[in-house]
Coordinates of C-alpha atoms in Angstrom, one line a residue:
Chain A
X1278 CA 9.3 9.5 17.6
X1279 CA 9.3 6.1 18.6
X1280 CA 12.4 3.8 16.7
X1281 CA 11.9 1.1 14.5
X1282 CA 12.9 -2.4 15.1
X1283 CA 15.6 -3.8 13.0
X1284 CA 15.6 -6.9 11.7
X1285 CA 19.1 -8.6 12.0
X1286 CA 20.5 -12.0 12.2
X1287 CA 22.0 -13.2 15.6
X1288 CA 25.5 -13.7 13.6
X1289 CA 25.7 -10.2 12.5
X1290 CA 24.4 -8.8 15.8
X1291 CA 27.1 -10.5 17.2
X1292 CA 29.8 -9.3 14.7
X1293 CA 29.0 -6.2 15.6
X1294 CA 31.0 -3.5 17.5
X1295 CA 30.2 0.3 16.4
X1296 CA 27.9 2.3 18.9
X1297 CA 27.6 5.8 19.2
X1298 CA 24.7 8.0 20.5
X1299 CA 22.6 10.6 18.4
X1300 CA 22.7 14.0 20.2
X1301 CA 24.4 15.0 23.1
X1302 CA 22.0 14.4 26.1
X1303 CA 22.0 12.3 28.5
X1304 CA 19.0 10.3 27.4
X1305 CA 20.3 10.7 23.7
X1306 CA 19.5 7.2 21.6
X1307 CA 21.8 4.8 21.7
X1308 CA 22.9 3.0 18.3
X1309 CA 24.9 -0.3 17.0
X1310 CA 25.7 -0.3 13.6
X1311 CA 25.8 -3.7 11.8
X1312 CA 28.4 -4.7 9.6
X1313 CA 25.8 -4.7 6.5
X1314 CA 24.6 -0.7 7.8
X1315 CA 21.4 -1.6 10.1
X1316 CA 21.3 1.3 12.8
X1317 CA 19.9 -0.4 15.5
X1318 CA 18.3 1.2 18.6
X1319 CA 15.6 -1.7 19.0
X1320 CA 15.3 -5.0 17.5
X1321 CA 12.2 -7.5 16.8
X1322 CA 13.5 -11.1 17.3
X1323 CA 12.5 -14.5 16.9
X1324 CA 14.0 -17.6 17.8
X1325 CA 14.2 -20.5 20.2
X1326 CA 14.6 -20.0 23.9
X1327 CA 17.4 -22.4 24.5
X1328 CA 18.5 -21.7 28.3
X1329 CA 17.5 -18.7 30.4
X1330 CA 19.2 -18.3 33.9
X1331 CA 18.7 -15.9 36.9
X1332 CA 22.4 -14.2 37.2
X1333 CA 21.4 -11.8 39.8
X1334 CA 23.3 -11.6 42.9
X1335 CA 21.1 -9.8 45.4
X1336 CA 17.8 -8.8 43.0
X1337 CA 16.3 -11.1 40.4
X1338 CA 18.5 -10.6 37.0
X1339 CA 17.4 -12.8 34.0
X1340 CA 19.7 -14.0 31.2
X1341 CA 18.4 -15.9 28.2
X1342 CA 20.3 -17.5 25.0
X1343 CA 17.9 -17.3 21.8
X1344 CA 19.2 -19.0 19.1
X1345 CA 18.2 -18.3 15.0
X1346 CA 19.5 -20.2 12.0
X1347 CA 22.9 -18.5 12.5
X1348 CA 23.7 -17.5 15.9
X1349 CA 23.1 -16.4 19.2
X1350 CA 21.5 -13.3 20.8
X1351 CA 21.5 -12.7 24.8
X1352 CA 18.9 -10.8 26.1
X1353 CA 19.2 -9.6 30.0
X1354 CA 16.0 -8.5 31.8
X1355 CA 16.2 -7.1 35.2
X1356 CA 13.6 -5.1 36.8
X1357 CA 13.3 -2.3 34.8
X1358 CA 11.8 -4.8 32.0
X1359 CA 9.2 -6.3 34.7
X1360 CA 7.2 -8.1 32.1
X1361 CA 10.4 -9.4 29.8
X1362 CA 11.5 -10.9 33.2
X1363 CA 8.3 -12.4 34.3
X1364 CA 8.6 -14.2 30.8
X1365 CA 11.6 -15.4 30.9
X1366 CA 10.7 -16.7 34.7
X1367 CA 7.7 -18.6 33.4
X1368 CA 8.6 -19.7 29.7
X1369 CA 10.7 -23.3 29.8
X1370 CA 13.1 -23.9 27.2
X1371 CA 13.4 -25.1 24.5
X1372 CA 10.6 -23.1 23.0
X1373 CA 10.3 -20.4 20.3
X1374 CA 9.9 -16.6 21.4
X1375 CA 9.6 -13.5 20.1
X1376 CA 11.5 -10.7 21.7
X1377 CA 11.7 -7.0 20.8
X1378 CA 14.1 -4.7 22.7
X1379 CA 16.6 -2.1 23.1
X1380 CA 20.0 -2.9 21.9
X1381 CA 23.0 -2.6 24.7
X1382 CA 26.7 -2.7 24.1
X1383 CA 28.9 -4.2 26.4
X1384 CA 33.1 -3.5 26.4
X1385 CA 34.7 -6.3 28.4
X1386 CA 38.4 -5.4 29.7
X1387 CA 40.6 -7.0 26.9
X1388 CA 38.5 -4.1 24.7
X1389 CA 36.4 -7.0 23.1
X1390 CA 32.7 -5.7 22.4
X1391 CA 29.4 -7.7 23.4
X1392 CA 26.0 -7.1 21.9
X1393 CA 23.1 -8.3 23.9
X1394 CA 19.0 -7.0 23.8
X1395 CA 17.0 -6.3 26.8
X1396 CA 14.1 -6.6 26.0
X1397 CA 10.3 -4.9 26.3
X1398 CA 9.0 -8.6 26.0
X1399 CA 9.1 -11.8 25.4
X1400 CA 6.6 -14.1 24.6
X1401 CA 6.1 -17.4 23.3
X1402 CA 5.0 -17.8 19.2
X1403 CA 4.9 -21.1 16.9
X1404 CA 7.1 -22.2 14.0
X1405 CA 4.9 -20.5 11.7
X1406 CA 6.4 -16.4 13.5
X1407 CA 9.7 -18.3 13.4
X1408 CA 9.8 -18.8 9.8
X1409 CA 8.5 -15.5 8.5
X1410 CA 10.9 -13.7 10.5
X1411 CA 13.8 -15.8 9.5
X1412 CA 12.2 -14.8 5.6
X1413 CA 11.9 -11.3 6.6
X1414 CA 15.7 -10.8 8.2
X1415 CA 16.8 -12.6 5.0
X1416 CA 15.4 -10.3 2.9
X1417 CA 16.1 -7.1 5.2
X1418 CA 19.9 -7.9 5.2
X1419 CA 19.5 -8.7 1.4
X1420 CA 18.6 -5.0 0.8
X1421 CA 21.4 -4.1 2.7
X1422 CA 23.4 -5.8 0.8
X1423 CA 23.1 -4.4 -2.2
X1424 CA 22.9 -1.2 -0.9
X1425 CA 26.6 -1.4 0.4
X1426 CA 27.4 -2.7 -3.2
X1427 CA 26.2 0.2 -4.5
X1428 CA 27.1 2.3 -1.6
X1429 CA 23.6 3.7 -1.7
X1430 CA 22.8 4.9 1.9
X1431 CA 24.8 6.9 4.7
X1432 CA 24.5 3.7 7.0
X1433 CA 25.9 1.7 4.6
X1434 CA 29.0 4.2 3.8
X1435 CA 29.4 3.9 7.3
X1436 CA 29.2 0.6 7.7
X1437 CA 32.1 -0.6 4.4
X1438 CA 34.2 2.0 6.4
X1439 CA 34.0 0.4 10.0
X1440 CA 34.2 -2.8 9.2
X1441 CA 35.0 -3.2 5.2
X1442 CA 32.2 -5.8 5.0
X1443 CA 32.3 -8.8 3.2
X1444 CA 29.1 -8.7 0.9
X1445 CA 29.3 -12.8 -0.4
X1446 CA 30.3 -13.7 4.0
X1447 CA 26.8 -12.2 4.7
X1448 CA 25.3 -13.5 1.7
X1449 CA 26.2 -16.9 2.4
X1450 CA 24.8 -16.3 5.8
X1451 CA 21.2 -15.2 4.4
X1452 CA 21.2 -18.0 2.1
X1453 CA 21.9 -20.9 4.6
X1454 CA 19.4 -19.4 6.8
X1455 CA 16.3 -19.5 4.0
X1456 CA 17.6 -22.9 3.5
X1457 CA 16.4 -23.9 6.9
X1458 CA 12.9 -23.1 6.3
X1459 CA 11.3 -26.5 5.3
X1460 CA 8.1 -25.1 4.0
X1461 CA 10.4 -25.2 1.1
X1462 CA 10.2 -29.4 1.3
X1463 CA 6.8 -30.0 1.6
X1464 CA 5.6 -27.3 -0.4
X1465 CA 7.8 -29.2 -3.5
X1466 CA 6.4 -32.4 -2.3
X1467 CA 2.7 -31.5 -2.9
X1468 CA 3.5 -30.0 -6.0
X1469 CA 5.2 -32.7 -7.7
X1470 CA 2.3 -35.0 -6.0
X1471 CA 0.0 -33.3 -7.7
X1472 CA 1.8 -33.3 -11.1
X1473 CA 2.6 -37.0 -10.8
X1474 CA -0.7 -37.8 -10.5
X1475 CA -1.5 -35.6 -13.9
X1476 CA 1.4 -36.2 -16.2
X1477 CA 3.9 -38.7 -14.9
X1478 CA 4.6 -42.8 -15.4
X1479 CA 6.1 -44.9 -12.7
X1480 CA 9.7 -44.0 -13.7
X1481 CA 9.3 -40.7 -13.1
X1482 CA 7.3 -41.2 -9.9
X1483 CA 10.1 -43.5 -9.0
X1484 CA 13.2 -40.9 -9.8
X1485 CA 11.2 -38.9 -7.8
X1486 CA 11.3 -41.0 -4.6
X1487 CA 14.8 -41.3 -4.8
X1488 CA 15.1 -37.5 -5.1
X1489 CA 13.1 -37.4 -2.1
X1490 CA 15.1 -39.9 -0.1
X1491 CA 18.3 -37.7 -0.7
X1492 CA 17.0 -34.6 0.0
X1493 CA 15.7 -36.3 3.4
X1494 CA 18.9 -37.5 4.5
X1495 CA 21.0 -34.6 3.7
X1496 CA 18.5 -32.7 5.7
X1497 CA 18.5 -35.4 8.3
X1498 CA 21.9 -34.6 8.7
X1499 CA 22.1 -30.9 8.6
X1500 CA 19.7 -30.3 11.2
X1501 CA 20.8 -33.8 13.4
X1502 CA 17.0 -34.4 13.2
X1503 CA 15.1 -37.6 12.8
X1504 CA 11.3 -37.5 12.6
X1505 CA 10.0 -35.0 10.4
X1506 CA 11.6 -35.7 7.2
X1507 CA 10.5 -39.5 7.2
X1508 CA 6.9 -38.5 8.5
X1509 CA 6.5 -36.2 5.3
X1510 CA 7.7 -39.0 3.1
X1511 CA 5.3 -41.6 4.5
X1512 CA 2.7 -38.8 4.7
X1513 CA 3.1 -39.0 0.8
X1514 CA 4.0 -42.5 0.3
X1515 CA 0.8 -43.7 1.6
X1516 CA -1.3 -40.6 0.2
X1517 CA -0.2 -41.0 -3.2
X1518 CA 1.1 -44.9 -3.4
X1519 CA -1.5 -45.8 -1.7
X1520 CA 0.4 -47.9 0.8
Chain B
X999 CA -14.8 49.6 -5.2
X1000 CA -18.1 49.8 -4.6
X1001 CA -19.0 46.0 -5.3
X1002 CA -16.3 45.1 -2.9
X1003 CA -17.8 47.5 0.0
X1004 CA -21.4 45.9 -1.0
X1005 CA -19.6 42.2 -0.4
X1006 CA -18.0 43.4 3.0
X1007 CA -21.4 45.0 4.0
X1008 CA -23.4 41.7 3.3
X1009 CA -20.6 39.8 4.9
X1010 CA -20.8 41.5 8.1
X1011 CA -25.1 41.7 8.0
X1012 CA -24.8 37.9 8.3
X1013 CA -22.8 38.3 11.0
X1014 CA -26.0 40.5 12.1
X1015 CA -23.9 43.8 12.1
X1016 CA -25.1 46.8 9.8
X1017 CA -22.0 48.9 8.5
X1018 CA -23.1 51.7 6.3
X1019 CA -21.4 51.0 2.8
X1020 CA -20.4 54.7 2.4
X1021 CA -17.7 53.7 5.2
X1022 CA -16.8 50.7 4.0
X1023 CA -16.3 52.2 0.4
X1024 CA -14.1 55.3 1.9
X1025 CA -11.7 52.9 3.6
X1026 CA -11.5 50.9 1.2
X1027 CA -10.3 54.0 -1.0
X1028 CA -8.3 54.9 0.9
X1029 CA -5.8 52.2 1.3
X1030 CA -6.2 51.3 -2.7
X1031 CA -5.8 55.1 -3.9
X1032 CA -3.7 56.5 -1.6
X1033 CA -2.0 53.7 -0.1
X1034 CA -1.3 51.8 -3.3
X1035 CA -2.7 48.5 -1.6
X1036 CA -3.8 46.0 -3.7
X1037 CA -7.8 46.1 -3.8
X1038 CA -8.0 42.4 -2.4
X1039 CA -5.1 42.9 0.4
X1040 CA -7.3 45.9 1.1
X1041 CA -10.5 44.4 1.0
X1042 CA -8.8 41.8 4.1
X1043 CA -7.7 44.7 5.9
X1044 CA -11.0 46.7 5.9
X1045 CA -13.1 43.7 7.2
X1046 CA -10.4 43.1 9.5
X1047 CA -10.6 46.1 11.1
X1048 CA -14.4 46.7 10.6
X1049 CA -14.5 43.3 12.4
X1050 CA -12.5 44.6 15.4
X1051 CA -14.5 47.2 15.4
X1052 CA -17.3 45.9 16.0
X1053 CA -17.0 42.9 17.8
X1054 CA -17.3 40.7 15.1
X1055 CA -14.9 37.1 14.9
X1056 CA -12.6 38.1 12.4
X1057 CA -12.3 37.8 8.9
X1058 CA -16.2 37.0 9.0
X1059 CA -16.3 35.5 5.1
X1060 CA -13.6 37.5 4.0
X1061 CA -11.7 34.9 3.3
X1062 CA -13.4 33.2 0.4
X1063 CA -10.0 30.8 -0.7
X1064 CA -10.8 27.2 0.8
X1065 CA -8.3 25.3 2.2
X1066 CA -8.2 21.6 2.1
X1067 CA -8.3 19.7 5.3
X1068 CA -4.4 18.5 5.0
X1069 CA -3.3 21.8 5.3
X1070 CA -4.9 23.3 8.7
X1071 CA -1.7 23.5 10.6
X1072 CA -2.8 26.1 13.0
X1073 CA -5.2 26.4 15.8
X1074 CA -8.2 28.8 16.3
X1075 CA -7.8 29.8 12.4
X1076 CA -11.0 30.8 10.3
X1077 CA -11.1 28.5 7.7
X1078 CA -13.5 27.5 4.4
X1079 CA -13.7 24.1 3.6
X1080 CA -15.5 21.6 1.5
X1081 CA -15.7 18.1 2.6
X1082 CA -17.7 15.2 2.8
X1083 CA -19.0 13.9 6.3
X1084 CA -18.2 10.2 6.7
X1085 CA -19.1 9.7 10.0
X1086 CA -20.9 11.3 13.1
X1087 CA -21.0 10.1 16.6
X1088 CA -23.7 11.1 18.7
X1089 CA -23.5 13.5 21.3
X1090 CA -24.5 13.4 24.9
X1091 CA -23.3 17.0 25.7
X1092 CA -25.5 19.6 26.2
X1093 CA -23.3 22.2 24.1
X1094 CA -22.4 20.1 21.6
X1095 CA -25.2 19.3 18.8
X1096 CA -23.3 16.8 17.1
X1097 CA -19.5 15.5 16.6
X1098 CA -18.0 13.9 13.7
X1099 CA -15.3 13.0 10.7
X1100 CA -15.2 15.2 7.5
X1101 CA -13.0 14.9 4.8
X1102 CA -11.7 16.1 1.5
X1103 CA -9.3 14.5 -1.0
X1104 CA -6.0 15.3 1.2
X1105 CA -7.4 14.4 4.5
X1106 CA -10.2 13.9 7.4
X1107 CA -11.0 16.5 10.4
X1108 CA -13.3 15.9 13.6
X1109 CA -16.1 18.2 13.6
X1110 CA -18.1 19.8 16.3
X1111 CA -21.2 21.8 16.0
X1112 CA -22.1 23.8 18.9
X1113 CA -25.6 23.6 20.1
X1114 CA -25.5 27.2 20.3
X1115 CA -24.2 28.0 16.3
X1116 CA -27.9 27.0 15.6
X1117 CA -27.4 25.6 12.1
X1118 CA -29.1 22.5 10.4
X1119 CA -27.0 18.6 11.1
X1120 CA -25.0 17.5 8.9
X1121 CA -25.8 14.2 7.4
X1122 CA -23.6 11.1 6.6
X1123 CA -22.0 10.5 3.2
X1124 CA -23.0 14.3 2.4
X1125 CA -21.0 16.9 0.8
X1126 CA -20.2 20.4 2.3
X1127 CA -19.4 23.6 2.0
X1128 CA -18.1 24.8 5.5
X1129 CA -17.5 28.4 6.0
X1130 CA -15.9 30.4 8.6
X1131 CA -15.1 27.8 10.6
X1132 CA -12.5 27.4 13.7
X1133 CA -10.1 25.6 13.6
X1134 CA -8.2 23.9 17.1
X1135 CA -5.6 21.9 17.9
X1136 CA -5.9 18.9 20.7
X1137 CA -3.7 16.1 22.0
X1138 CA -2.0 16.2 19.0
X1139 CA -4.9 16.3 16.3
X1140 CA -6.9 19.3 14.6
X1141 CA -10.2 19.8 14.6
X1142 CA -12.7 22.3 13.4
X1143 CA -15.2 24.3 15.3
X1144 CA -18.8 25.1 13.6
X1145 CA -20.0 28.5 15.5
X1146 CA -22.9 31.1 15.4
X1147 CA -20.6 33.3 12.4
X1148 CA -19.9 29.4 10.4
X1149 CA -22.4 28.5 7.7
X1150 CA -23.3 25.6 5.8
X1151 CA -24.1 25.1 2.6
X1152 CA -25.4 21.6 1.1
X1153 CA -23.2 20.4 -2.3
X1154 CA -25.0 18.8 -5.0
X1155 CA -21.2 17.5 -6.3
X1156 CA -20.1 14.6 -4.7
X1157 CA -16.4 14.6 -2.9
X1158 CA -13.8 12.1 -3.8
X1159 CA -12.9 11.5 -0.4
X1160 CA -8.9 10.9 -0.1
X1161 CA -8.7 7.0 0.0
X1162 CA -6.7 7.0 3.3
X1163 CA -6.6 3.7 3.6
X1164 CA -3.7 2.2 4.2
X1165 CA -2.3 -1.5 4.6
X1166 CA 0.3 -2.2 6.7
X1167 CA 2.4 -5.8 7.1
X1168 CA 4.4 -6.4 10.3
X1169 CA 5.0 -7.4 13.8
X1170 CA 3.0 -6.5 16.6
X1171 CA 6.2 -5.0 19.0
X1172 CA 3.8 -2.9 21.3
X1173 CA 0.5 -3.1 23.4
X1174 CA 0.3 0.6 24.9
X1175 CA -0.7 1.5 28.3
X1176 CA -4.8 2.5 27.8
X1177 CA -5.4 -1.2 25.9
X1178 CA -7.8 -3.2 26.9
X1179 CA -11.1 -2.4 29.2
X1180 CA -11.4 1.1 29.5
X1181 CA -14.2 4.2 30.4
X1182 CA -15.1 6.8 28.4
X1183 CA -16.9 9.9 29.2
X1184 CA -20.6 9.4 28.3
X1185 CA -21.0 12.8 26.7
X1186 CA -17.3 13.2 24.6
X1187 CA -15.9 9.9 24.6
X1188 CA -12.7 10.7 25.8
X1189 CA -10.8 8.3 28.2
X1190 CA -12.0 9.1 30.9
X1191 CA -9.3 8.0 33.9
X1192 CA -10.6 7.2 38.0
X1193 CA -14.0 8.3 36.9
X1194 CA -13.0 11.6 36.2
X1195 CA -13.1 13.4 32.4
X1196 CA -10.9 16.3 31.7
X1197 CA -13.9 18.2 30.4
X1198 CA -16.9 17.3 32.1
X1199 CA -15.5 16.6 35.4
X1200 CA -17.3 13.1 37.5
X1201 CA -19.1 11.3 35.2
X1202 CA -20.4 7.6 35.3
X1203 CA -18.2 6.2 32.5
X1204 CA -19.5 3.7 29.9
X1205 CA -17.6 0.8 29.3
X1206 CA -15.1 0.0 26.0
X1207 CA -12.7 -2.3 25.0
X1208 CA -9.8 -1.2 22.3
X1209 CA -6.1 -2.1 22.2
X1210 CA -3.6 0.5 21.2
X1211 CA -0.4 -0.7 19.7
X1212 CA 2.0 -0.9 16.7
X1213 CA 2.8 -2.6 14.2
X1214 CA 6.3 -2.5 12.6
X1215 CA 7.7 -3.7 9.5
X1216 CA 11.6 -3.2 10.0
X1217 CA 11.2 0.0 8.0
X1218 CA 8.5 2.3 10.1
X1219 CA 6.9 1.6 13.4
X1220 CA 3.2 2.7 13.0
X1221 CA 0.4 3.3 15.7
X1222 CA -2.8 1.2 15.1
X1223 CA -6.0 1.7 17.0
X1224 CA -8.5 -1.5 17.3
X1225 CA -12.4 -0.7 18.0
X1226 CA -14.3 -3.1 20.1
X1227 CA -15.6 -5.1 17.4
X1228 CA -11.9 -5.9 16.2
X1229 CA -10.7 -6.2 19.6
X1230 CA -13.1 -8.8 20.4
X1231 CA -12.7 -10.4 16.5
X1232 CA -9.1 -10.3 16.9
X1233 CA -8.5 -11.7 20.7
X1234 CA -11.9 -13.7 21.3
X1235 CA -12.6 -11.4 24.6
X1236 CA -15.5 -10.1 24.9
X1237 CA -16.0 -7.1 26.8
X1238 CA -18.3 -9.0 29.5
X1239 CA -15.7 -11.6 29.7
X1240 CA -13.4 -8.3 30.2
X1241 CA -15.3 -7.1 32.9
X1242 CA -15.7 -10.4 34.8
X1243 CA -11.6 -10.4 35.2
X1244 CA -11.6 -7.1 36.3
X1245 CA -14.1 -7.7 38.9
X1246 CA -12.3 -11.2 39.8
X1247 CA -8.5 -9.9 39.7
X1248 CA -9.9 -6.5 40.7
X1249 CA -7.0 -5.1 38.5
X1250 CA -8.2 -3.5 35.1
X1251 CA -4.7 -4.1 33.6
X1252 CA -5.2 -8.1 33.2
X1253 CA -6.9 -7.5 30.2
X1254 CA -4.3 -5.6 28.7
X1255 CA -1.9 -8.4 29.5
X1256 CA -4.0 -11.0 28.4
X1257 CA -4.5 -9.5 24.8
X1258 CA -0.4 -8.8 24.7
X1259 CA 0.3 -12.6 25.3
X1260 CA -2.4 -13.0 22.1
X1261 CA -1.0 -10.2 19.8
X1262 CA 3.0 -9.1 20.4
X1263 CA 5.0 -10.8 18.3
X1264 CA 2.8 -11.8 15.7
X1265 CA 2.5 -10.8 12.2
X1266 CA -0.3 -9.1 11.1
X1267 CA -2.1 -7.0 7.6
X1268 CA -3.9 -4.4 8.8
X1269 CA -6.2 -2.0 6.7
X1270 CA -7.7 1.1 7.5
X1271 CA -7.8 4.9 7.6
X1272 CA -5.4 7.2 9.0
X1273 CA -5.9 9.5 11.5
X1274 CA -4.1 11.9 13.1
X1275 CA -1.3 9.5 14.6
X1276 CA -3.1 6.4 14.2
X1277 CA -4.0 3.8 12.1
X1278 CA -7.8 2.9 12.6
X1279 CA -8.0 -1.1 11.6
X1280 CA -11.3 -1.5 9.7
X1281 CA -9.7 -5.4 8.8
X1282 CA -6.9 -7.6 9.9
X1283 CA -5.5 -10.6 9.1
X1284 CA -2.7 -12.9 11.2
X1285 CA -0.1 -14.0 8.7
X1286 CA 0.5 -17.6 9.1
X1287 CA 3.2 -19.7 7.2
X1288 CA 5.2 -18.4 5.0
X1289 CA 4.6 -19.3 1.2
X1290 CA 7.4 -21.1 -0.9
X1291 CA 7.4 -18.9 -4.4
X1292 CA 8.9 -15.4 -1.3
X1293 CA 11.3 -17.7 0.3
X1294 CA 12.6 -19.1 -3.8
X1295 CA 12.6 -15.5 -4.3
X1296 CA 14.6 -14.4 -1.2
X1297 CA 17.2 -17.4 -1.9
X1298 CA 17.6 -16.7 -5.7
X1299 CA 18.4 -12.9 -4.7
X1300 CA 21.1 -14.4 -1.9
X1301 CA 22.1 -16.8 -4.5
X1302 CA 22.9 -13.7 -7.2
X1303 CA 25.1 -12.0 -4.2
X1304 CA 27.5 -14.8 -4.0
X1305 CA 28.1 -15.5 -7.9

């Protein structure tokens, strides 16, 4: 039977430190429990590509940093995950990628766990992967949640014991990640476009703008970013004003 | 008593054995009088042993309960079944007359007639009754076997045939070894692998183009199967473009890799029927963006968790 791939967010991948195997033979699965009670054996991942290094000493040993909306995942490909590595050789950051891969837990000396993936591939997607993925993990972990509210599943008993999750900590985590899916902006834009041009008088058109304006700049300063947000607004400006 | 001796008798003269009724009566009588056995438990046991005793398959149409196609879950089993036949391939073996899908409203089973069971082809979209067929067990998947001792008769009724289709939403997280330009055997279209089939031994193969992967939605991983037409739909190779890598790389595995770089990690709806293990795709769609009333949604439920 082959094991699904979870969908987890790089902050709670990272939070996490419970592994234990399923069966007693050598080739047993492997599993990592996540604080909100996702067994994990593989995961399906999207993000951006941000650096990727080769950390081998005497054979070819790839490390890549993929960032999502609230962390970081490390994936190591060596040459038992020949096309993962060939990837990672060829791919130049900053790009997005999608990776899926088996999970692998690392204890460093001090006792201090590290989660990292290596992967069965990795290959380059658009925005448009990186955005339904970031949807889908929110609303994976979402069901999660509420199952550890209502204690509803033996992975999530498991999980409030380990680790005594905090339901609102992940919750918040969800949330800010949806909120960096701008579909969400231009979407409202074209909407209210359209009503404008049915139902509304300059005032309103004008409150509008300034709505706009604000939502812009706190964007513009959330994400540190400078282009897109102004390019939607004279995208509509000029459709609609007719500048 | 007597009736059920007439019924064994005609059974088994269809099976071209004559078995004086007298004898079938007397054994009959004996198990049910002085064995206490239950007339239809003996009525099993008599044409069983008749059966063996002459040579016949066993249970020759002794077993008049049908079985729906869901529940074969055992190899070289007689079984009746009624079913309608959604689609035959053509065969290029000499012992095979024809090869193809039943189904009933739990489930489809490959079919294949032997050339020597002399009976009449089936036709597509027509409803069966199937009796006294065999069933058998391959690489994972059942089939039935229509010999000289299976009949079929033609059904005027029409067969809801189970709707096994089945949509699926996910990521593609696997391209399978066997994707892309393959052989098949001209006579069974099985894979056929360095020109050799498993059952007909060398054979100039014909070409194909498929992909085998899966598609996994968090929840389930599931196996899909593409055709060529899909293939070719879905990547924009065509199998002569297929062919002319091979023959420039000399390596039959570029395709595969080429059609992985196109399909892993992206989101797909796929629609088809279920067979065996796999999903065949019949449609497809590539999810693009993601649309603003699921991601309102998502954050309202997130929202609700932190109050």
């Amino acid at each position: 039977m082959r094991e699904v791939a979870q969908r987890v967010f790089a902050k709670e991948f990272e939070d996490s430190n419970l592994s234990y195997k399923k069966g007693d033979e050598k080739y047993s699965p492997n599993y990592v429990l996540t604080p909100t009670g996702a067994e994990c054996n593989r995961l399906f991942i999207v993000g951006t590509l941000t650096e990727k290094e080769d950390i081998g000493v005497e054979v070819e040993y790839w490390r890549g940093r993929i960032v999502d909306p609230t962390g970081v995942f490390q994936i190591y490909a060596g040459q038992y995950q020949p096309d993962a590595m060939r990837s990672l050789t060829e791919i130049e950051p900053p790009t997005f990628v999608a990776v899926a891969g088996k999970v692998s837990v690392f204890t460093l000396e001090e006792g201090d766990v590290r989660t990292s993936i290596r992967p069965e591939f990795v290959v380059e997607v658009d925005e448009d992967v990186r955005d339904r993925w970031v949807l889908e993990t929110a609303n994976m972990t979402l069901e999660r949640l509420r199952a550890l509210n209502e204690k509803s599943t033996e992975s999530a008993k498991m999980a409030l014991e380990h680790y005594d999750t905090d339901v609102v900590y992940y919750a918040k985590i969800v949330r800010d990640a949806l909120l960096t899916l701008r579909h969400e902006k231009r979407e409202i834009t074209k909407e209210a476009r359209e009503i404008a041009e049915e139902w509304w008088d300059e005032e309103d058109v004008e409150e509008l703008e300034i709505e706009e304006k604000k939502e812009e700049k706190k964007d513009k300063r959330e994400k540190g970013e400078e282009e897109t947000g102004l390019d939607l607004w004279e995208d509509f400006t000029e459709d609609y004003f007719d500048v | 008593m007597r009736e059920v001796a007439e019924e064994i008798k005609e059974e088994f003269s269809k099976a071209g054995v004559d078995i004086p009724v007298d004898e079938i009566e007397e054994k009959l009588r004996t198990l049910v009088d002085k064995y206490y056995v239950p007339l239809d438990e003996a009525k099993r046991s008599v044409a069983n042993s008749l059966a063996k005793k002459y040579g016949v398959a066993k249970v020759v149409g002794v077993s008049e309960t049908l079985e729906k196609i869901a529940d074969i879950d055992a190899p070289k089993k007689w079984v009746n079944l009624k079913g309608k036949v959604v689609q035959i391939w053509k065969s290029e073996s000499d012992v095979i007359s024809q090869v193809g899908l039943i189904g009933d409203e739990s489930g489809f089973v490959r079919f294949v007639k032997w050339k020597s069971a002399d009976l009449p082809d089936l036709e597509e979209e027509k409803c069966y009754l199937l009796k006294n067929v065999v069933t058998d067990y391959w690489q994972g998947q059942y089939s039935i076997k229509l010999n000289r001792n299976s009949e079929i008769i033609p059904l005027e009724e029409d067969i809801e045939v189970a709707s096994q289709e089945v949509v699926k939403e996910g990521a593609i997280v696997s391209v399978q070894q066997g994707s892309g330009l393959i052989k098949r055997c001209p006579m069974c279209k099985r894979v056929i692998v360095k020109g050799i089939c498993n059952e007909h031994g060398k054979v100039e193969g014909v070409y194909d183009l498929r992909i085998k992967a899966v598609i996994d939605d968090g929840k389930s991983p599931q196996d899909i199967l593409f055709n060529k037409e899909i293939t070719e739909e879905l990547t924009g190779i065509s199998i002569e473009q297929a062919k002319e890598w091979v023959r420039e790389y000399l390596d039959p595995s570029v395709v595969q890799s080429e059609i992985a770089k196109k399909i892993l990690g992206r989101y797909f709806v796929v629609k088809g029927n279920i067979v065996g293990q796999y999903l065949l795709v019949e449609s497809f769609e590539q999810l693009k963006d993601v649309r603003e009333e699921d991601v309102q949604e998502a954050l309202q439920k997130a929202e609700e968790m932190l109050s």
